[in-house]
Each structure stands twice: as structure tokens, then as C-alpha cells.
Amino acid sequence: MTFDFMAVWNNRDILIEGILNTLLISVIAIPVGICIGVFVCLLRISKARLLRWPAIAYIEVMRNIPLLILIFMVFYALPFYGVRLSGLTTGFICLSIYGGAYFAEVFRGGVEAVSQGQFDAAKALGLKYGFYMRRVIFPQLYSYVFPPATNIALTMIKESSLLSMITVAELTYAAHEINGRTFTPVETFTTIALIYWGISIVFLKLTAILQSRIEVEHIRIPIAIR
Amino acid sequence: METGQDIAVEPARAEDKTMVDIRGMNKWYGTFQVLTDINLSVRSGEKIVICGPSGSGKSTLIRCINRLEEHQEGDIIVDGIPLTEDVKNIDQIRSEVGMCFQQFNLFPHLTVMENCLLAPMSVRRTSRAEAKRLAQRYLEKVQIPDQADKYPSQLSGGQQQRVAIARALCMQPRIMLFDEPTSALDPEMIGEVLDTMAELAREGMTMICVTHEMGFARKVADRVVFMDQGRIVEEGDPVSFFNHPQNERTKKFLKQILQH
Amino acid sequence: MDLQFIEIIPKTGPLFWGALYTIFVGLLACGLGIAVGTALLLMRNSRFWLVRKFVGIYGSFIRGTPALVQILVFYYALAPLSGINVGPLTAGVMAVGFNSGAYVAEILRGGLTRIPKGQWEAAEALGLARHKIWFKIILPQVFNSVIPLLVNEFTMVIKITPLLSTITVVELTRASQMLYNETFRPVEVLLLAALIYFVICFSVSQYGEYLQRRSMKYRL
């Protein structure tokens, strides 16, 4: 048995386009997901039921159905209601709202890890909600939230591969396309596995650097105050 | 036993047989020397109490005897078996030497009875019935036969430590090591554990105890060993040790510990 | 367009078979995942550097690549590389199982760090052999402490199984695709499928949380 990696190499332009699309989807969906996560987390920890319950419902639904089903629903079912989205748009929307639920849970875990005493102290000082959330609670969250949030962001990069099933030309779809031309499935899929692996390793390295930066700043602040 | 040649040269009287012989032992953690030039010889049936300030290396010393810690220099000979890299010797020594820990270290997922059965059945290959008979006997000896089907978490600290003693005895060891067996106990439970240990001593078990219970040392020990900064500073029989300590550090330590 | 479940419901038989198949595949893959995870845990504590290194690389690869791509690689590469021609079901279960194994290994590693060192020492002092210490003392305690997380891992596996529809395993997602291609009613069919997934995963994860709460109670 011989492997023909040249066949993959000859189609590298398709692969490169796939990589760029995968990165593009991630770069947009992850920040949007984080924003959704922060917003839903604030609803989730609210004392008002009318705010809390929709947030719980949203989180539980997203966490308990497979992403693929969500993608299919948006892509195949919405057109019946006159909403016709392109594959790429569907991808952004699905990944963001799916990831948003997971981010919300991570942030909630962080808020719960910050002691109640911090809330009490902030309220006792007469700080406004928006102010103490921004200046007191969130800064303390970093160390609790960063590692699991990194994980979810990485999961989102990987999950973007599902968009190949609705013909979004990202990396996995590119592999299917090359395979369709060259009939070299082992070589092609191994190659993209290695590419994804490389993206993940680089991503984890970058977040590790970012985290060490944040922690250094974290330590610097109290010293500056003293 | 495979050590026939050693037994042949030993004197006929069993009490005079050397059970543990440590000669010129040194141990380091990295570059930090924790034990320096340790020489200690324990005869069969002898009860040794090792005391000293915390960090003096006393726990490390007895943990070397059954190879929970490795020593780098010198010889340790347990019941005629030299303690070396040889896994066979280590296994043999461990089945001869019982140990009780400060934190009891009972296996929480097994009942009291199963805790006692595990080692005899899987190391000694004793039949279940025989092991059970043995366990029952030792649980009676430590006075908790009726708790055999409970889990360790359902027992008090004192009861747990007595189970730990019974578990060690089920291997029918010739030497028992005690590593601060009462330090993690509430004060009202210390007595029951010390009584069990004293009972064991009366029956002629060879015992090496690291403990701060000076009353126990006075009553039970044949010899008290005082350690400081990784060295054996002083040793002697309890009467002279407590009444006429020779070394300054011993005097200071005894003064601190006996103040109250 | 109005939802017309009444029209669809008589035709939903395949969906429920698909759901049962999903659970079946999930259980097989989860079982394999636990076996692989346990093996990885033991290998990670091996004496040999190369074995420990392998576990690190394996974990990094599984966690660094999409499950979909792993399934595709496994499906296409298994036959030419091993010479064994297995069906999509076997290939799928193995791919998902080996994927889950890396995560189970992480769960078990977390459990292992909570076992006090004294347990090792007590077992060694009793003269138990290394493999007996692992299988009789350490692993039972590790598994006891992570049961809730393993239950949760099962929902993770269930959520990966739709990917097997790409390699023609007729589980719930594939069954629903076939059904809406036949009935032209994707809205109802997909909603039903989502509901079934939700019921499976939600009940299992609630059970996991219940176990978690109970184990917290016992620890106090």
C-alpha cells in the first residue's frame, strides 16, 4: 500500500482557503459567543425569575442537544419561515449561540467561585451594579474562568468542522472536495487532522501567553495600590 | 524461610536475635541530608520509642525500615534480610513488618473485614476462611469484632486506628512500626489506642514507635531514642532517659514536652 | 408554515429506532472510552518515558482535532492500515470510544489526584504488589469519586454520535434526515429529533448532578 500525499499537495489552494475560512468563522464566532455568554450569565445570576428562567432554558437546551441538530434546524427549517441564510451565516449564528451557552455556564461558575462577601462589600460601599460587576467581580473571575473558557473556544474551532455538512467551504469541506477529486481519503483526512492539531496547539500557546500576561497584571494591581 | 544460614549463626535464645539492624545509614532529599549516620539495633521482642522535635527525621527513619523511603548509604538488615534494590527482598521485608500510620490510611472503599482480608489473601495466599478466622481473632484483640461489616468512615478515629493495627497484625508480622499513631486523634481516643499497643507489647511483639506520648514511653519502652536534626542524639532505658538526660538538646526537649 | 405534528407522528417509527440505536452506540462507545481511559491512566504512570510521552501526544491529538475528522480518518484509514474490513458501526464506535478515552483519562487523572498518598503507603507497607495496589485499592476509589463525571461523559458521547451519520450509521440524526427527505417536513422532524436528544441528555445529566450532590453530602 502506498500513500500519495502529492495528490493533497497539488490541491493545496483548496486547503488554504479551507484553513482561512475555518479561522474566519472562529475569529467571529468566539468573540460573539463570549458576548452572548456574558449577557446570558448576567441574566442567569439575576434574582428576577423573568430574567433567570429564559436564560436557564436557553442554556439547558443548548447544552443538551447536539450542535449538528441545531445547524440542521437553522439551515433546513428556517427557510420554511422565509428566512433563507447562507451556509456561512448559519455557521456563525449556530456556533455563536451554541458556544454562548457554554460560556455562560463557565462565567456563572466563576461568579459563584467569587465569594458572596465581595458582592456584599461592593453593595455596602454603595457601588452601582454595572460598576461593581465591571470593576470588582469580573476582574476576580479571570483566574477561575480563563482555563475552561479557553477550552470552550478551542471546542468551537473544532466544532466549526460540522459546517462542512451544510457545504460551508471550511477545512473539513475542503478535504471532502479534494477527496472527491483524487480519491485519497486516508492522506487527505490525515493531513487536515494534522492541520487542525497545529491550529489547536498554536491557539493553546497563544492563550497560555495571554493568561500569563493577565496574571502578571493581576499581581501588579494590588502592589500599585499599596 | 530462605534465610537459614542467618538463623544458624544467631544465638539460640530467641530474645537475643537482632530483628532490625541499621548501620551507618545516611539519607538525603536532593542535597538536604535528612538522616546522618544512623546506627540502631533492635533485638527481638524489644520495644523502642523514638521521639524528638518535628522535622528531626524520626518518621523518615522508620519509613526506611520497610522501604517507604529509600536510603542512600549504609545497611539496613531486617530479620536477617538485607534491604537493597532487590524487589524480592523488599516484598519479603514488607510482609514481615507491619505498620500503622498517623492518618490510619484504611482503605475507605472496603469494609473493616475486607481491609483485614486483603493483604493475607493476596500476598500470603491464605484461604478466605483462614484469613477470616485470623481477622476475627485480631479484631477481637483490638476489641472491635462487632464492627467488621462497617466502612472505615462509620468508625471513630480511635476505632479506625485500632482497625489499622488489626489489619497490620493479620499479616502476622514479626515487627510493628508505629508512625505517630495517636497524633491525629481526639484526646479522649488516645487512651484506647495506647492500651491496644501496650497489650501488643505485653505479648512480646517487637515494636518501634514514633510517638510524643511520654507516659507510654515510660511504661512500655525498653529503650527510648531521641533524635534531632537527623541524628540519634541520645538513647537509653526510660528511667535514666527521663530522669537523667545527658545531652543538652534532650534536656531542652523533655523540658518543653513535660512542662504541662 | 404551520407545524403539522399530527401528520408526522404516525411516520416517526424510524426516529425512535434511531434513538435506541443512538443510545446503544453511546453505551458501546462510552464503555470503550472508559477502558481506553483507564489504560491511558495506567500508562501515564508507567515507568517508561516513551509510554508516558505517548499518552501526552495521544491526549493532545484527540483534544486538538475535531471529532468529525477523527471519525473520518478512522473510517477511511482503518481498513487500508490494518487490513481488517470493518463496517461503519464498528469504525464509528471505535472512533468515538478512542475520542472519549482521552477525556475519560483526564477525568480519572483528576480523581487520582484526590487519593491521599497514605493509601499507596499503607498498601505498600502491607506488601501488596503494584498491580494489586492499582486494581484493588486505587482504581476503585478513583472510579467512586468520578462517577458523576463519567455519567456526564456519556452525554458528551451522545452529542458526538450525530457525526456518525456522515459514515452512514443510521442513528437518530441519520434517521431524521431520511425521514424529512421522505416527508419534506424538516421542521417537525428536526424538532422531534432535538426533543429526543434533549430528553436523553438532560435526564442523564440531571442524574449526574444528583449523584454529584449526593457524593458532596457524603463527603461532609
XYZ file of C-alpha atoms in Angstrom:
706
model
C 0.000 0.000 0.000
C 1.350 3.397 -0.891
C 0.320 6.826 0.189
C 0.018 9.633 -2.262
C 0.436 12.844 -0.331
C 1.358 14.618 -3.562
C -2.320 14.494 -4.505
C -3.086 16.537 -1.414
C -0.193 18.911 -2.037
C -1.349 19.579 -5.576
C -4.672 20.775 -4.217
C -3.142 22.970 -1.547
C -5.019 26.067 -2.699
C -8.304 24.432 -1.658
C -6.789 23.536 1.709
C -5.519 27.071 2.274
C -8.919 28.518 1.503
C -10.400 25.983 3.933
C -7.970 26.972 6.669
C -8.735 30.664 6.142
C -12.477 30.036 6.314
C -12.131 27.926 9.468
C -10.086 30.687 11.081
C -12.521 33.357 9.878
C -15.501 31.515 11.350
C -13.665 31.036 14.658
C -12.444 34.598 14.856
C -16.003 35.881 14.507
C -17.945 33.203 16.385
C -15.754 33.065 19.513
C -15.994 36.785 20.468
C -19.703 36.839 19.649
C -20.121 33.688 21.735
C -18.298 35.325 24.631
C -20.573 38.368 24.428
C -23.657 36.160 24.402
C -22.133 34.225 27.308
C -21.603 37.354 29.423
C -25.098 38.608 28.696
C -26.809 35.269 29.412
C -24.676 34.786 32.517
C -25.906 38.124 33.886
C -29.494 37.020 33.242
C -28.788 33.616 34.748
C -27.482 35.020 38.035
C -30.215 37.620 38.245
C -32.644 37.498 41.157
C -35.660 38.147 38.902
C -37.319 34.969 37.668
C -38.467 36.557 34.449
C -34.840 37.135 33.526
C -33.390 33.993 35.044
C -35.721 31.353 33.641
C -35.348 32.127 29.938
C -31.590 32.076 30.492
C -31.777 28.668 32.188
C -33.971 27.324 29.388
C -31.587 28.620 26.721
C -28.518 27.186 28.461
C -30.083 23.796 29.110
C -31.416 23.420 25.565
C -28.078 24.320 24.005
C -26.129 22.069 26.341
C -28.360 19.080 25.768
C -28.809 18.938 22.014
C -26.053 18.146 19.533
C -24.700 21.106 17.571
C -25.360 19.277 14.310
C -29.102 19.206 15.018
C -29.047 22.943 15.718
C -27.219 23.570 12.450
C -29.706 21.454 10.504
C -32.632 23.243 12.112
C -31.326 26.678 11.197
C -30.276 25.616 7.715
C -33.166 23.368 6.648
C -36.077 24.512 8.803
C -35.818 28.303 8.834
C -36.337 28.640 5.050
C -39.890 27.393 5.637
C -40.455 30.613 7.570
C -38.993 32.739 4.828
C -35.580 33.064 6.450
C -33.009 31.843 3.996
C -29.459 32.064 5.313
C -26.238 31.174 3.566
C -24.195 28.303 4.964
C -21.576 30.662 6.304
C -24.132 32.854 8.104
C -25.797 29.768 9.525
C -22.399 28.683 10.752
C -21.667 31.978 12.521
C -25.065 32.058 14.170
C -25.131 28.423 15.286
C -21.594 28.338 16.635
C -22.067 31.632 18.477
C -25.320 30.783 20.201
C -24.153 27.230 20.935
C -20.848 28.393 22.372
C -22.599 31.262 24.172
C -24.497 28.831 26.392
C -21.287 27.061 27.391
C -19.510 30.361 28.029
C -22.446 31.477 30.175
C -22.086 28.383 32.360
C -18.346 28.917 32.712
C -18.845 32.554 33.705
C -21.536 31.586 36.181
C -19.144 29.061 37.727
C -16.632 31.868 38.082
C -19.129 34.262 39.654
C -20.111 31.583 42.146
C -16.468 30.993 42.978
C -16.062 34.663 43.898
C -17.304 34.810 47.457
C -20.624 36.370 48.394
C -18.689 38.671 50.701
C -17.315 40.527 47.671
C -20.857 41.312 46.495
C -21.878 42.350 49.987
C -18.871 44.604 50.399
C -19.411 46.223 46.986
C -23.101 46.843 47.715
C -22.331 48.110 51.211
C -19.982 50.668 49.688
C -22.919 51.876 47.621
C -21.424 50.889 44.261
C -23.792 50.656 41.323
C -24.493 47.232 39.725
C -22.743 47.954 36.439
C -19.786 49.483 38.225
C -19.104 46.746 40.749
C -19.679 43.998 38.210
C -17.137 45.609 35.908
C -14.591 46.751 38.456
C -14.944 44.312 41.343
C -16.398 40.986 40.238
C -15.185 40.475 36.667
C -11.504 41.178 37.398
C -11.585 38.428 40.012
C -13.088 35.997 37.528
C -10.107 35.740 35.200
C -8.216 33.047 37.028
C -11.320 30.865 37.504
C -12.739 31.415 34.056
C -9.763 31.524 31.772
C -8.838 27.825 31.543
C -12.382 26.478 30.941
C -13.209 29.350 28.576
C -10.082 28.554 26.573
C -11.334 25.008 26.315
C -14.705 26.105 25.001
C -13.130 28.427 22.450
C -10.970 25.530 21.271
C -14.059 23.327 21.082
C -15.715 25.959 18.901
C -12.774 25.950 16.482
C -13.064 22.184 16.258
C -16.858 22.178 16.014
C -16.696 24.508 13.026
C -15.829 21.310 11.129
C -19.526 20.368 11.336
C -20.301 23.207 8.947
C -18.853 21.032 6.180
C -22.173 19.189 6.332
C -24.031 22.265 5.120
C -21.416 22.883 2.409
C -19.533 25.725 4.083
C -16.115 25.688 2.445
C -14.094 25.355 5.617
C -11.224 22.942 6.192
C -13.173 19.687 6.516
C -15.257 20.527 3.462
C -12.056 21.242 1.566
C -10.893 17.753 2.489
C -14.093 16.230 1.135
C -13.604 18.207 -2.057
C -10.004 17.082 -2.518
C -11.008 13.522 -1.722
C -13.716 13.756 -4.348
C -11.126 14.697 -6.953
C -8.240 12.456 -6.003
C -9.780 9.510 -4.092
C -7.100 9.680 -1.424
C -9.204 9.743 1.768
C -6.507 8.484 4.161
C -3.948 11.074 3.062
C -6.421 13.927 2.849
C -8.129 13.426 6.193
C -4.837 12.721 7.950
C -3.493 15.960 6.536
C -6.391 18.057 7.785
C -6.241 16.294 11.162
C -2.640 17.444 11.434
C -3.615 20.961 10.350
C -6.361 21.143 12.990
C -3.886 19.807 15.535
C -1.435 22.527 14.579
C -4.125 25.223 14.866
C -5.080 23.910 18.325
C -1.500 23.847 19.550
C -0.880 27.393 18.341
C -4.173 28.540 19.860
C -3.341 26.979 23.236
C 0.135 28.542 23.166
C -1.347 31.982 22.447
C -3.918 31.689 25.228
C -1.225 30.494 27.631
C 0.799 33.618 26.872
C -2.314 35.762 27.247
C -3.124 34.128 30.562
C 0.339 34.685 31.975
C 0.057 38.355 30.947
C -3.263 38.710 32.736
C -1.957 37.030 35.846
C 1.089 39.274 35.925
C -1.186 42.328 35.717
C -3.370 40.805 38.380
C -0.441 40.668 40.747
C 0.733 44.143 39.828
C -2.511 45.909 40.673
C -2.565 45.363 44.457
C 1.095 46.335 44.706
C 0.360 49.582 42.868
C -2.471 50.350 45.264
C -0.248 49.796 48.265
C 12.155 -19.028 55.005
C 15.143 -18.795 52.743
C 17.476 -17.264 55.304
C 18.566 -20.471 57.010
C 22.223 -19.502 57.075
C 21.482 -16.383 59.104
C 19.428 -18.245 61.657
C 22.226 -20.796 62.125
C 24.716 -18.195 63.339
C 22.228 -16.491 65.661
C 22.332 -17.385 69.362
C 19.844 -19.981 70.472
C 17.726 -17.697 72.647
C 15.036 -16.036 70.573
C 15.081 -12.784 72.562
C 18.674 -12.118 71.633
C 18.044 -12.327 67.916
C 18.565 -8.997 66.185
C 15.388 -8.076 64.316
C 16.402 -4.729 62.866
C 19.981 -3.685 62.356
C 20.752 -0.272 60.919
C 24.418 0.566 60.370
C 25.889 3.859 59.227
C 22.776 4.919 57.374
C 22.609 8.252 55.549
C 19.717 9.689 53.597
C 19.305 12.811 51.528
C 16.352 14.600 49.932
C 18.176 16.068 46.980
C 21.091 17.872 48.599
C 19.438 18.149 52.022
C 20.621 15.469 54.430
C 17.662 14.226 56.471
C 19.359 11.322 58.259
C 23.002 11.302 59.299
C 24.998 8.291 60.442
C 22.139 6.337 61.982
C 23.099 3.241 63.972
C 20.292 1.359 65.631
C 19.913 -2.244 66.544
C 16.652 -3.731 67.783
C 16.503 -7.165 69.399
C 13.574 -9.498 69.086
C 10.809 -8.540 71.498
C 12.289 -5.153 72.219
C 10.104 -2.037 72.337
C 11.724 1.124 71.092
C 10.207 4.579 71.341
C 11.673 7.227 69.059
C 10.991 10.821 69.987
C 12.262 14.210 69.006
C 11.130 17.571 67.690
C 9.203 17.676 64.431
C 11.422 17.582 61.384
C 14.055 15.587 63.243
C 13.765 12.675 60.803
C 12.148 10.144 63.129
C 9.282 9.290 60.769
C 11.686 9.120 57.861
C 13.822 6.683 59.827
C 11.078 4.147 60.466
C 9.732 4.572 56.928
C 13.148 3.463 55.711
C 12.782 0.180 57.575
C 10.043 -1.035 55.213
C 11.303 0.908 52.223
C 8.566 3.517 52.016
C 11.615 5.757 51.801
C 14.877 4.840 50.160
C 18.197 5.281 51.980
C 21.321 6.138 50.046
C 24.156 4.916 52.269
C 24.629 2.280 54.916
C 22.939 -1.042 55.638
C 19.516 -1.924 56.914
C 19.002 -5.570 57.785
C 15.545 -6.668 58.832
C 15.176 -10.145 60.316
C 18.301 -11.268 58.502
C 17.215 -9.873 55.134
C 19.328 -7.033 53.775
C 17.284 -4.154 52.387
C 18.566 -3.494 48.881
C 17.220 -2.637 45.463
C 16.143 -6.260 45.171
C 12.371 -6.237 44.853
C 12.132 -9.754 46.266
C 13.804 -8.693 49.489
C 11.617 -5.612 49.760
C 8.468 -7.693 49.333
C 9.671 -10.182 51.904
C 10.519 -7.485 54.428
C 7.198 -5.741 53.914
C 5.328 -8.926 54.668
C 7.358 -9.304 57.893
C 6.920 -5.717 59.008
C 3.544 -4.238 59.942
C 2.965 -0.511 60.022
C 0.440 1.914 61.461
C 0.187 5.465 60.219
C -0.723 8.799 61.715
C -3.689 9.126 59.329
C -4.706 5.435 59.720
C -4.806 5.034 55.918
C -7.583 2.483 55.984
C -8.988 1.725 52.539
C -12.260 3.683 52.518
C -13.963 1.630 49.814
C -13.552 -1.643 51.738
C -15.274 -2.751 54.944
C -13.272 -3.296 58.103
C -13.246 -7.042 57.426
C -12.182 -6.591 53.787
C -9.411 -4.263 54.914
C -8.118 -7.091 57.088
C -8.553 -9.812 54.452
C -6.935 -8.076 51.502
C -3.250 -8.471 52.280
C -3.270 -12.001 53.780
C -5.263 -13.309 50.826
C -3.361 -11.602 48.043
C 0.165 -11.530 49.479
C 0.268 -14.607 51.693
C -2.251 -16.540 49.567
C -4.166 -17.532 52.678
C -7.559 -19.112 52.024
C -10.551 -16.864 52.614
C -11.809 -18.945 55.540
C -8.431 -18.953 57.238
C -7.909 -15.240 56.636
C -11.357 -14.523 58.032
C -10.655 -16.567 61.167
C -7.419 -14.661 61.626
C -9.081 -11.289 61.053
C -11.818 -12.117 63.541
C -9.187 -13.001 66.128
C -7.264 -9.781 65.703
C -10.377 -7.641 65.576
C -11.312 -9.189 68.912
C -7.863 -8.431 70.220
C -8.296 -4.738 69.371
C -11.839 -5.004 70.763
C -13.946 -4.185 67.751
C -15.177 -7.560 66.476
C -18.745 -6.315 66.029
C -17.792 -3.538 63.579
C -16.421 -5.889 60.940
C -19.028 -5.065 58.290
C -18.885 -1.306 58.681
C -16.905 1.032 56.472
C -13.987 2.987 57.974
C -15.858 6.305 57.648
C -18.523 4.955 60.038
C -15.990 4.483 62.853
C -14.434 6.941 65.266
C -10.778 7.868 64.879
C -9.723 5.628 67.751
C -11.631 2.690 66.312
C -10.121 3.325 62.880
C -6.614 3.266 64.290
C -7.350 0.012 66.115
C -8.634 -1.477 62.870
C -5.409 -0.342 61.235
C -3.473 -2.203 63.940
C -5.596 -5.316 63.386
C -5.092 -5.026 59.620
C -1.329 -4.955 60.110
C -1.448 -7.863 62.564
C -3.357 -10.022 60.081
C -0.128 -10.348 58.122
C 1.323 -11.841 61.314
C 4.303 -9.531 61.250
C 7.358 -10.032 63.428
C 7.936 -6.324 63.803
C 5.424 -3.498 64.150
C 6.189 0.085 63.205
C 4.033 2.899 64.564
C 4.325 6.328 62.953
C 2.760 8.790 65.427
C -0.339 6.603 65.773
C -2.128 8.962 68.177
C -1.243 12.363 66.721
C -4.370 12.663 64.574
C -6.741 11.514 67.321
C -9.022 13.472 69.587
C -7.650 13.412 73.146
C -10.364 11.114 74.509
C -9.460 8.403 71.979
C -5.733 8.320 72.542
C -6.069 6.040 75.584
C -7.795 3.181 73.757
C -5.139 3.068 71.063
C -2.267 3.215 73.552
C -3.901 0.418 75.582
C -4.050 -1.742 72.465
C -0.401 -1.023 71.778
C 0.585 -1.801 75.368
C -1.323 -5.087 75.153
C 0.569 -5.937 71.992
C 3.850 -5.100 73.738
C 2.989 -7.369 76.652
C 2.623 -10.273 74.224
C 6.199 -9.840 73.134
C 5.857 -8.087 69.773
C 8.930 -6.255 68.535
C 7.833 -2.644 68.261
C 9.326 0.593 67.024
C 7.114 3.569 67.836
C 7.475 7.193 66.861
C 5.330 8.995 69.410
C 5.078 12.003 71.662
C 3.232 10.034 74.343
C 5.886 10.093 77.037
C 3.684 8.217 79.508
C 3.539 5.329 77.051
C 7.307 5.508 76.592
C 7.927 5.382 80.336
C 5.588 2.443 80.836
C 6.196 0.265 77.789
C 9.528 1.084 76.172
C 12.679 -0.901 76.753
C 14.672 1.854 75.180
C 13.989 5.458 74.246
C 15.792 7.010 71.288
C 15.983 10.779 70.965
C 16.571 12.281 67.533
C 17.352 15.821 66.490
C 18.298 17.218 63.093
C 18.573 13.802 61.507
C 20.877 12.288 64.135
C 20.359 9.964 67.044
C 21.417 12.237 69.878
C 20.783 10.048 72.853
C 19.357 6.663 73.733
C 18.834 4.761 76.921
C 16.352 2.931 79.134
C 13.311 5.049 80.046
C 14.268 5.553 83.696
C 17.653 7.049 83.027
C 16.446 8.787 79.845
C 13.695 10.706 81.582
C 15.412 11.216 84.932
C 18.990 11.866 83.893
C 19.169 13.013 80.290
C 22.772 13.624 79.273
C 22.514 15.782 76.178
C 21.543 19.460 76.305
C 19.087 19.135 73.421
C 17.382 16.191 75.096
C 17.032 18.157 78.293
C 15.528 21.086 76.448
C 13.110 18.866 74.520
C 11.976 16.991 77.628
C 11.529 20.223 79.495
C 9.272 21.549 76.744
C 7.220 18.418 76.340
C 6.840 17.565 80.044
C 6.052 21.091 81.152
C 2.324 20.602 81.207
C -45.962 27.479 7.717
C -47.868 25.731 10.447
C -46.419 22.845 12.356
C -48.231 19.666 11.492
C -47.107 17.132 14.022
C -50.350 15.161 13.666
C -49.393 14.320 10.129
C -45.856 13.358 11.046
C -46.345 11.375 14.206
C -47.586 8.136 12.576
C -44.413 8.097 10.491
C -41.948 8.647 13.318
C -41.230 4.976 13.990
C -37.731 5.199 12.436
C -36.916 8.120 14.736
C -37.454 6.044 17.833
C -35.449 3.154 16.443
C -32.798 5.712 15.629
C -32.927 6.982 19.203
C -32.483 3.467 20.581
C -29.579 2.961 18.204
C -28.032 6.220 19.367
C -28.227 5.038 22.984
C -26.809 1.653 22.009
C -23.896 3.222 20.135
C -23.394 5.666 23.009
C -23.185 2.874 25.582
C -20.719 0.854 23.493
C -18.544 3.896 22.817
C -18.689 5.016 26.440
C -17.678 1.536 27.621
C -14.762 1.549 25.202
C -13.932 5.086 26.320
C -13.717 4.016 29.965
C -11.494 1.064 29.053
C -9.222 3.273 26.942
C -9.211 5.989 29.607
C -8.210 3.511 32.310
C -5.445 2.127 30.126
C -4.201 5.664 29.453
C -4.219 6.438 33.179
C -2.100 3.379 33.907
C 0.237 4.144 31.005
C 0.615 7.707 32.195
C 2.010 6.351 35.473
C 4.295 3.919 33.690
C 7.978 3.614 34.452
C 8.863 4.097 30.805
C 9.336 7.588 29.465
C 8.203 6.611 25.972
C 4.875 5.250 27.227
C 4.197 8.394 29.252
C 5.113 10.525 26.254
C 2.719 8.561 24.066
C -0.149 9.298 26.457
C 0.659 13.006 26.280
C 0.710 13.042 22.481
C -2.445 10.945 22.256
C -4.318 13.324 24.556
C -3.069 16.368 22.688
C -4.087 14.911 19.323
C -7.571 13.850 20.426
C -8.269 17.151 22.158
C -6.690 19.135 19.324
C -8.636 17.714 16.392
C -12.383 17.696 15.640
C -14.245 14.502 16.465
C -15.690 14.592 12.946
C -12.221 14.467 11.406
C -11.187 11.688 13.785
C -14.211 9.681 12.693
C -13.427 10.245 9.020
C -9.770 9.307 9.452
C -10.738 6.230 11.399
C -13.380 5.211 8.915
C -11.160 5.574 5.868
C -7.810 4.610 7.360
C -8.702 1.597 9.457
C -9.255 -0.831 6.603
C -6.173 0.010 4.487
C -3.867 0.285 7.516
C -4.954 -2.788 9.453
C -6.277 -4.931 6.645
C -9.408 -5.586 8.680
C -12.534 -4.578 6.874
C -14.945 -3.350 9.492
C -18.357 -1.882 8.958
C -19.251 1.753 9.666
C -20.744 0.843 13.031
C -17.531 -0.740 14.353
C -15.390 2.027 12.925
C -17.726 4.660 14.364
C -17.915 3.124 17.830
C -14.144 2.757 17.902
C -13.539 6.331 16.761
C -15.949 7.777 19.332
C -14.604 5.418 22.013
C -10.978 6.377 21.411
C -12.046 10.024 21.398
C -13.913 9.653 24.678
C -10.991 7.708 26.159
C -8.760 10.778 26.126
C -11.362 12.773 28.061
C -12.079 9.901 30.463
C -8.340 9.719 31.142
C -8.420 13.392 32.165
C -11.400 12.760 34.445
C -9.646 9.804 36.059
C -6.460 11.796 36.467
C -8.443 14.403 38.372
C -9.848 11.654 40.592
C -6.402 10.189 41.133
C -5.032 13.458 42.486
C -7.639 13.309 45.250
C -6.442 9.917 46.540
C -4.216 10.579 49.567
C -0.615 9.403 49.371
C -1.219 7.391 52.528
C -3.319 4.910 50.570
C -0.290 3.978 48.488
C 1.913 3.806 51.541
C -0.472 1.648 53.546
C -0.867 -0.757 50.635
C 2.884 -0.892 50.080
C 3.523 -1.423 53.783
C 1.171 -4.414 53.637
C 3.359 -5.817 50.873
C 0.758 -5.677 48.080
C 2.146 -5.948 44.565
C 1.985 -2.859 42.329
C -0.758 -4.132 40.048
C -2.841 -5.218 43.054
C -2.481 -1.768 44.601
C -3.768 -0.253 41.373
C -6.689 -2.568 40.811
C -7.804 -3.247 44.385
C -7.018 -0.009 46.197
C -6.525 2.936 43.888
C -8.780 2.437 40.855
C -11.930 1.536 42.846
C -11.559 4.750 44.816
C -10.821 6.804 41.715
C -13.915 5.464 39.959
C -16.090 6.014 43.025
C -15.071 9.632 43.171
C -15.669 10.387 39.476
C -18.923 8.518 38.782
C -20.886 11.766 38.315
C -18.331 12.987 35.793
C -18.415 9.686 33.930
C -22.203 9.916 33.739
C -21.722 13.372 32.246
C -19.201 11.971 29.780
C -21.987 9.728 28.489
C -23.988 12.797 27.431
C -20.859 14.110 25.701
C -20.627 10.856 23.780
C -24.328 11.039 22.861
C -23.711 14.522 21.487
C -20.888 13.248 19.263
C -22.914 10.359 17.813
C -24.750 12.530 15.223
C -21.399 12.819 13.477
C -21.625 9.105 12.733
C -24.402 9.940 10.281
C -21.635 11.019 7.857
C -20.307 7.473 7.748
C -23.810 6.060 7.159
C -24.560 4.811 10.664
C -28.346 5.052 10.894
C -28.617 6.635 14.318
C -31.104 9.321 15.296
C -29.718 12.117 13.118
C -29.405 9.949 10.036
C -32.864 8.526 10.651
C -34.337 12.014 10.860
C -32.556 13.092 7.668
C -34.021 10.119 5.886
C -37.445 10.866 7.316
C -37.549 14.520 6.263
C -36.248 13.686 2.815
C -39.196 11.362 2.564
C -41.866 13.583 4.116
C -40.497 17.046 3.213
C -41.217 18.138 6.752
C -37.782 19.048 8.168
C -39.182 21.449 10.766
C -41.290 18.880 12.590
C -38.808 16.038 12.180
C -35.820 18.062 13.368
C -37.772 19.465 16.308
C -38.723 15.934 17.303
C -35.140 14.746 16.966
C -33.921 17.689 19.032
C -36.522 16.887 21.657
C -35.400 13.274 21.838
C -31.745 14.274 22.175
C -32.714 16.782 24.819
C -34.680 14.237 26.830
C -31.822 11.724 26.725
C -29.046 14.156 27.558
C -30.988 16.242 30.042
C -32.179 13.291 32.092
C -28.733 11.710 32.122
C -27.012 14.971 33.081
C -29.604 15.644 35.795
C -28.899 12.167 37.154
C -25.188 13.012 37.076
C -25.828 16.205 39.026
C -27.916 14.284 41.539
C -25.030 11.852 42.053
C -22.664 14.803 42.419
C -24.828 16.414 45.083
C -25.152 13.114 46.905
C -21.414 12.479 46.895
C -20.831 16.018 48.237
C -23.244 15.264 51.052
C -21.451 12.057 51.973
C -18.089 13.734 51.986
C -19.145 16.236 54.646
